[in-house]
Coordinates of C-alpha atoms in Angstrom, one line a residue:
X20 CA -10.0 -30.6 -45.8
X21 CA -7.3 -33.0 -44.7
X22 CA -4.9 -30.1 -44.8
X23 CA -6.7 -28.2 -42.1
X24 CA -4.6 -29.6 -39.3
X25 CA -5.6 -27.1 -36.5
X26 CA -8.0 -29.2 -34.5
X27 CA -8.7 -27.2 -31.3
X28 CA -10.1 -23.7 -30.9
X29 CA -7.1 -22.6 -28.9
X30 CA -4.7 -23.4 -31.8
X31 CA -6.9 -21.5 -34.2
X32 CA -7.1 -18.5 -31.9
X33 CA -3.3 -18.6 -31.4
X34 CA -2.6 -18.7 -35.2
X35 CA -5.2 -15.9 -35.7
X36 CA -3.6 -13.6 -33.1
X37 CA 0.0 -14.3 -34.4
X38 CA -1.0 -13.6 -38.0
X39 CA -3.0 -10.5 -37.1
X40 CA -0.2 -9.0 -35.0
X41 CA 2.7 -9.8 -37.2
X42 CA 0.8 -9.0 -40.4
X43 CA -0.4 -5.6 -39.2
X44 CA 3.0 -4.6 -37.9
X45 CA 4.7 -5.8 -41.0
X46 CA 2.4 -3.8 -43.3
X47 CA 2.8 -0.6 -41.2
X48 CA 6.6 -0.9 -40.8
X49 CA 7.4 -1.7 -44.4
X50 CA 5.0 1.0 -45.7
X51 CA 6.9 3.5 -43.5
X52 CA 10.2 2.3 -45.0
X53 CA 8.8 2.7 -48.5
X54 CA 7.6 6.2 -47.7
X55 CA 10.9 7.2 -46.2
X56 CA 12.8 5.9 -49.3
X57 CA 10.6 7.5 -52.0
X58 CA 9.8 10.7 -50.1
X59 CA 13.5 11.6 -49.9
X60 CA 15.2 12.5 -53.2
X61 CA 18.7 11.8 -51.9
X62 CA 17.8 8.3 -50.7
X63 CA 15.6 7.1 -53.6
X64 CA 18.4 7.8 -56.1
X65 CA 20.7 5.3 -54.6
X66 CA 20.4 1.7 -56.0
X67 CA 21.0 0.2 -52.5
X68 CA 17.7 1.7 -51.3
X69 CA 15.8 0.8 -54.4
X70 CA 16.6 -2.8 -53.6
X71 CA 15.6 -2.3 -50.0
X72 CA 12.4 -0.7 -51.3
X73 CA 11.7 -3.8 -53.4
X74 CA 12.3 -5.9 -50.3
X75 CA 9.8 -3.8 -48.3
X76 CA 7.2 -4.0 -51.1
X77 CA 7.6 -7.8 -51.3
X78 CA 7.1 -8.1 -47.6
X79 CA 4.0 -6.0 -47.7
X80 CA 2.4 -8.1 -50.4
X81 CA 3.5 -11.3 -48.7
X82 CA 2.0 -10.2 -45.4
X83 CA -1.4 -9.2 -46.9
X84 CA -1.8 -12.3 -49.2
X85 CA -0.4 -14.8 -46.6
X86 CA -2.5 -13.6 -43.7
X87 CA -5.7 -13.4 -45.6
X88 CA -5.4 -16.8 -47.3
X89 CA -3.7 -18.6 -44.3
X90 CA -6.3 -17.4 -41.7
X91 CA -9.2 -18.0 -44.1
X92 CA -8.0 -21.6 -44.6
X93 CA -6.7 -22.7 -41.2
X94 CA -8.8 -20.6 -38.8
X95 CA -12.2 -20.2 -40.6
X96 CA -11.8 -23.5 -42.5
X97 CA -13.0 -22.1 -45.8
X98 CA -12.5 -24.7 -48.4
X99 CA -15.3 -23.8 -50.8
X100 CA -13.1 -22.2 -53.4
X101 CA -11.8 -23.8 -56.6
X102 CA -8.4 -25.3 -57.3
X103 CA -7.5 -22.3 -59.5
X104 CA -8.3 -19.8 -56.7
X105 CA -6.2 -21.7 -54.2
X106 CA -3.2 -22.0 -56.6
X107 CA -3.6 -18.3 -57.4
X108 CA -3.4 -17.4 -53.7
X109 CA -0.4 -19.7 -53.3
X110 CA 1.2 -18.2 -56.3
X111 CA 0.8 -14.7 -54.8
X112 CA 2.4 -15.8 -51.6
X113 CA 5.2 -17.6 -53.4
X114 CA 5.9 -14.6 -55.7
X115 CA 6.1 -12.2 -52.7
X116 CA 8.4 -14.4 -50.6
X117 CA 10.6 -15.3 -53.6
X118 CA 10.9 -11.6 -54.5
X119 CA 11.8 -10.8 -50.9
X120 CA 14.6 -13.3 -50.9
X121 CA 15.7 -12.2 -54.4
X122 CA 15.8 -8.6 -53.3
X123 CA 18.1 -9.6 -50.6
X124 CA 20.3 -11.2 -53.2
X125 CA 20.4 -8.0 -55.3
X126 CA 21.2 -6.1 -52.2
X127 CA 24.0 -8.5 -51.4
X128 CA 25.4 -8.1 -54.9
X129 CA 25.1 -4.4 -54.6
X130 CA 27.2 -4.4 -51.4
X131 CA 29.6 -6.9 -53.0
X132 CA 30.3 -4.5 -55.9
X133 CA 30.4 -1.4 -53.6
X134 CA 33.0 -2.8 -51.2
X135 CA 35.1 -4.8 -53.7
X136 CA 35.2 -2.2 -56.5
X137 CA 34.4 1.1 -54.9
X138 CA 36.0 3.3 -57.6
X139 CA 33.9 1.7 -60.3
X140 CA 30.7 1.4 -58.3
X141 CA 28.8 4.4 -59.7
X142 CA 29.6 3.3 -63.3
X143 CA 28.6 -0.4 -62.7
X144 CA 25.5 0.2 -60.5
X145 CA 23.4 2.8 -62.2
X146 CA 19.7 3.5 -61.5
X147 CA 18.8 2.2 -64.9
X148 CA 20.5 -1.1 -64.3
X149 CA 19.0 -1.3 -60.8
X150 CA 15.4 -0.9 -62.2
X151 CA 16.2 -3.4 -64.9
X152 CA 17.4 -5.9 -62.4
X153 CA 14.3 -5.4 -60.3
X154 CA 12.1 -5.9 -63.3
X155 CA 13.8 -9.2 -64.2
X156 CA 13.6 -10.3 -60.5
X157 CA 9.8 -9.8 -60.2
X158 CA 9.0 -11.3 -63.6
X159 CA 11.1 -14.4 -62.9
X160 CA 9.6 -14.9 -59.4
X161 CA 6.0 -14.5 -60.7
X162 CA 6.7 -16.9 -63.6
X163 CA 8.1 -19.6 -61.3
X164 CA 5.3 -19.1 -58.8
X165 CA 2.5 -19.4 -61.4
X166 CA 3.8 -22.7 -62.8
X167 CA 1.3 -24.8 -60.7
X168 CA -1.6 -22.6 -61.8
X169 CA -0.4 -23.0 -65.5
X170 CA -0.5 -26.8 -65.2
X171 CA 2.4 -28.1 -63.1
X172 CA 0.2 -29.5 -60.4
X173 CA -0.6 -33.0 -59.2
X174 CA -4.2 -32.9 -60.5
X175 CA -3.3 -32.2 -64.1
X176 CA -0.2 -34.5 -64.1
X177 CA -1.8 -37.2 -62.0
X178 CA 1.4 -37.3 -59.9
X179 CA 2.3 -37.4 -56.2
X180 CA 1.0 -34.5 -54.3
X181 CA 2.7 -32.5 -51.5
X182 CA 1.7 -33.3 -47.9
X183 CA 2.0 -29.6 -47.0
X184 CA 0.2 -27.8 -49.8
X185 CA -3.0 -28.9 -51.7
X186 CA -2.7 -29.6 -55.4
X187 CA 1.1 -28.9 -55.4
X188 CA 3.3 -31.5 -57.2
X189 CA 6.2 -32.9 -55.2
X190 CA 8.5 -32.3 -58.1
X191 CA 7.6 -28.7 -58.3
X192 CA 8.1 -28.3 -54.5
X193 CA 11.6 -29.9 -54.9
X194 CA 12.4 -27.5 -57.8
X195 CA 11.3 -24.5 -55.8
X196 CA 13.4 -25.6 -52.8
X197 CA 16.4 -26.0 -55.0
X198 CA 15.8 -22.5 -56.4
X199 CA 15.6 -21.1 -52.8
X200 CA 18.7 -22.9 -51.7
X201 CA 20.7 -21.5 -54.7
X202 CA 19.5 -18.0 -53.7
X203 CA 20.5 -18.5 -50.1
X204 CA 23.9 -19.9 -51.2
X205 CA 24.6 -16.9 -53.4
X206 CA 23.6 -14.5 -50.6
X207 CA 25.8 -16.2 -48.1
X208 CA 28.7 -16.3 -50.5
X209 CA 28.3 -12.5 -51.3
X210 CA 28.1 -11.6 -47.6
X211 CA 31.0 -13.7 -46.6
X212 CA 33.1 -11.7 -49.1
X213 CA 31.6 -8.4 -47.9
X214 CA 32.4 -9.3 -44.3
X215 CA 35.9 -10.2 -45.2
X216 CA 36.4 -6.9 -47.0
X217 CA 34.7 -5.0 -44.2
X218 CA 37.1 -6.4 -41.7
X219 CA 40.0 -5.3 -43.9
X220 CA 38.4 -1.8 -44.0
X221 CA 38.1 -1.7 -40.2
X222 CA 41.7 -2.7 -39.8
X223 CA 42.7 0.0 -42.3
X224 CA 40.7 2.7 -40.4
X225 CA 42.2 1.7 -37.1
X226 CA 45.7 1.9 -38.6
X227 CA 45.0 5.3 -40.2
X228 CA 42.9 7.0 -37.6
X229 CA 44.5 10.4 -38.2
X230 CA 43.4 10.3 -41.9
X231 CA 40.0 11.8 -42.2
X232 CA 38.6 12.2 -45.6
X233 CA 35.9 11.2 -48.1
X234 CA 37.4 7.7 -48.6
X235 CA 37.4 6.9 -44.9
X236 CA 33.7 8.1 -44.6
X237 CA 32.8 6.0 -47.6
X238 CA 34.4 3.0 -46.0
X239 CA 32.5 3.5 -42.7
X240 CA 29.2 3.7 -44.6
X241 CA 30.0 0.5 -46.5
X242 CA 31.0 -1.4 -43.4
X243 CA 27.9 -0.1 -41.5
X244 CA 25.5 -1.1 -44.3
X245 CA 27.2 -4.5 -44.7
X246 CA 26.8 -5.2 -41.0
X247 CA 23.1 -4.1 -41.2
X248 CA 22.4 -6.4 -44.1
X249 CA 24.2 -9.3 -42.5
X250 CA 21.8 -8.9 -39.5
X251 CA 18.9 -9.0 -42.0
X252 CA 20.3 -12.2 -43.5
X253 CA 20.8 -13.8 -40.0
X254 CA 17.2 -13.1 -39.1
X255 CA 16.1 -14.5 -42.5
X256 CA 17.9 -17.8 -41.9
X257 CA 16.7 -18.2 -38.3
X258 CA 13.0 -17.5 -39.4
X259 CA 13.0 -19.6 -42.5
X260 CA 15.1 -22.6 -41.4
X261 CA 12.3 -24.5 -39.7
X262 CA 9.9 -24.0 -42.6
X263 CA 12.5 -25.0 -45.2
X264 CA 13.6 -28.0 -43.1
X265 CA 10.0 -29.4 -42.9
X266 CA 9.5 -28.8 -46.6
X267 CA 12.6 -30.8 -47.5
X268 CA 11.6 -33.5 -45.0
X269 CA 8.2 -33.7 -46.6
X270 CA 9.7 -34.5 -50.0
X271 CA 11.4 -37.6 -48.7
X272 CA 9.1 -38.9 -46.0
X273 CA 5.5 -38.8 -44.8
X274 CA 4.7 -36.1 -42.2
X275 CA 2.6 -36.8 -39.1
X276 CA -0.3 -34.6 -38.1
X277 CA 1.9 -33.2 -35.3
X278 CA 4.6 -32.1 -37.7
X279 CA 2.0 -30.5 -40.0
X280 CA 0.7 -28.5 -37.1
X281 CA 4.3 -27.5 -36.3
X282 CA 4.7 -26.4 -39.9
X283 CA 1.6 -24.2 -39.6
X284 CA 2.9 -22.4 -36.6
X285 CA 6.5 -22.1 -38.1
X286 CA 5.0 -20.5 -41.2
X287 CA 4.2 -17.4 -39.0
X288 CA 7.9 -17.0 -38.5
X289 CA 8.1 -15.8 -42.1
X290 CA 5.8 -12.9 -41.1
X291 CA 8.1 -12.3 -38.1
X292 CA 11.1 -12.0 -40.5
X293 CA 9.2 -9.5 -42.6
X294 CA 8.3 -7.5 -39.5
X295 CA 11.9 -7.4 -38.1
X296 CA 13.6 -6.2 -41.2
X297 CA 12.3 -2.6 -41.2
X298 CA 13.3 -2.3 -37.5
X299 CA 16.8 -3.2 -38.4
X300 CA 16.9 -0.6 -41.2
X301 CA 15.6 2.1 -38.9
X302 CA 18.1 1.3 -36.1
X303 CA 21.2 0.8 -38.4
X304 CA 20.8 3.1 -41.4
X305 CA 21.7 6.7 -40.6
X306 CA 20.0 8.0 -43.7
X307 CA 16.7 6.2 -43.0
X308 CA 16.8 7.1 -39.3
X309 CA 17.4 10.8 -40.2
X310 CA 14.5 10.8 -42.6
X311 CA 12.3 9.2 -40.0
X312 CA 13.3 11.9 -37.5
X313 CA 12.4 14.6 -40.1
X314 CA 9.0 13.0 -40.7
X315 CA 8.2 12.8 -36.9
X316 CA 9.4 16.4 -36.5
X317 CA 7.2 17.6 -39.3
X318 CA 4.2 15.6 -37.9
X319 CA 4.8 17.2 -34.4
X320 CA 4.9 20.7 -36.0
X321 CA 1.6 20.0 -37.8
X322 CA 0.0 18.6 -34.7
X323 CA 1.1 21.6 -32.7
X324 CA -0.2 24.0 -35.3
X325 CA -3.5 22.2 -35.4
X326 CA -3.8 22.5 -31.6
X327 CA -2.9 26.2 -31.6
X328 CA -5.1 27.3 -34.5
X329 CA -8.5 27.2 -32.6
X330 CA -7.0 29.4 -29.9
X331 CA -5.7 31.9 -32.4
X332 CA -9.1 31.9 -34.2
X333 CA -11.0 32.5 -30.9
X334 CA -8.6 35.4 -30.1
X335 CA -9.2 36.9 -33.5
X336 CA -13.0 36.6 -33.0
X337 CA -12.9 38.2 -29.6
X338 CA -10.8 41.1 -30.8
X339 CA -13.2 41.6 -33.7
X340 CA -16.2 41.7 -31.3
X341 CA -14.4 44.2 -29.0
X342 CA -13.8 46.4 -32.1

């Protein structure tokens, strides 16, 4: 109960509204992204969009598990569950957010290969290798997230506990933070190289504007997707920096009640990050945007046909009566 830091009703209502709004929008938007990817044969065959689909799936799972457990704990103050149940919920949230970050890493590596070795890209990045990489990603994230449930917690080891998460060992939290920092470092390095090559491609296209061909089109697509994913990375860093900074600070020093309340509110920024990603895809990816327009056009046609069908039926009945 000492981890339930929201003391006033206004704080609980604010957290509940933020989680409900961000969580609902996140599930809807990412579900739409998954539908657009897997309903289009041309899009789902590309490894780049398989990784984006993995990111969307991870964000959906993270939103559902995080909102349910977070609101139940901090707003409704439900603490009547066992240690195993809490660690299982925490493992689900940890798995989903780690898979989200790891999917960004795979997407970064995919863009790195595409823009640095374009002639060999289709041979190096096949659908089979993409699915294998995704399988390894999810199994690794789930294994790391379940370590506290399997025994690496402060109750079993009788060690120092984290001030932010019940039952979590400080050493485990330090290890998870190191794992996250390594992922972020690899993503930043890959995108730094992608941006450097993208600038070279932009300079090349400006120099050879008269040349119009498949290679120029491919370069434009690579540059566009690289810029899109850099925007995703920028949003990720902005949303996760406060949470990670407070986690690191908690490993080396004691946190006041005020900082723990700040951490609770900053945690909702992770949901905001998951909500913003699909918006960036829809606005920046021409293929997803075209697929979205086709879905809306099909929906409008169906809606129009549904509205017109009663009129047609009544006309048919009246003509039958006259006959």
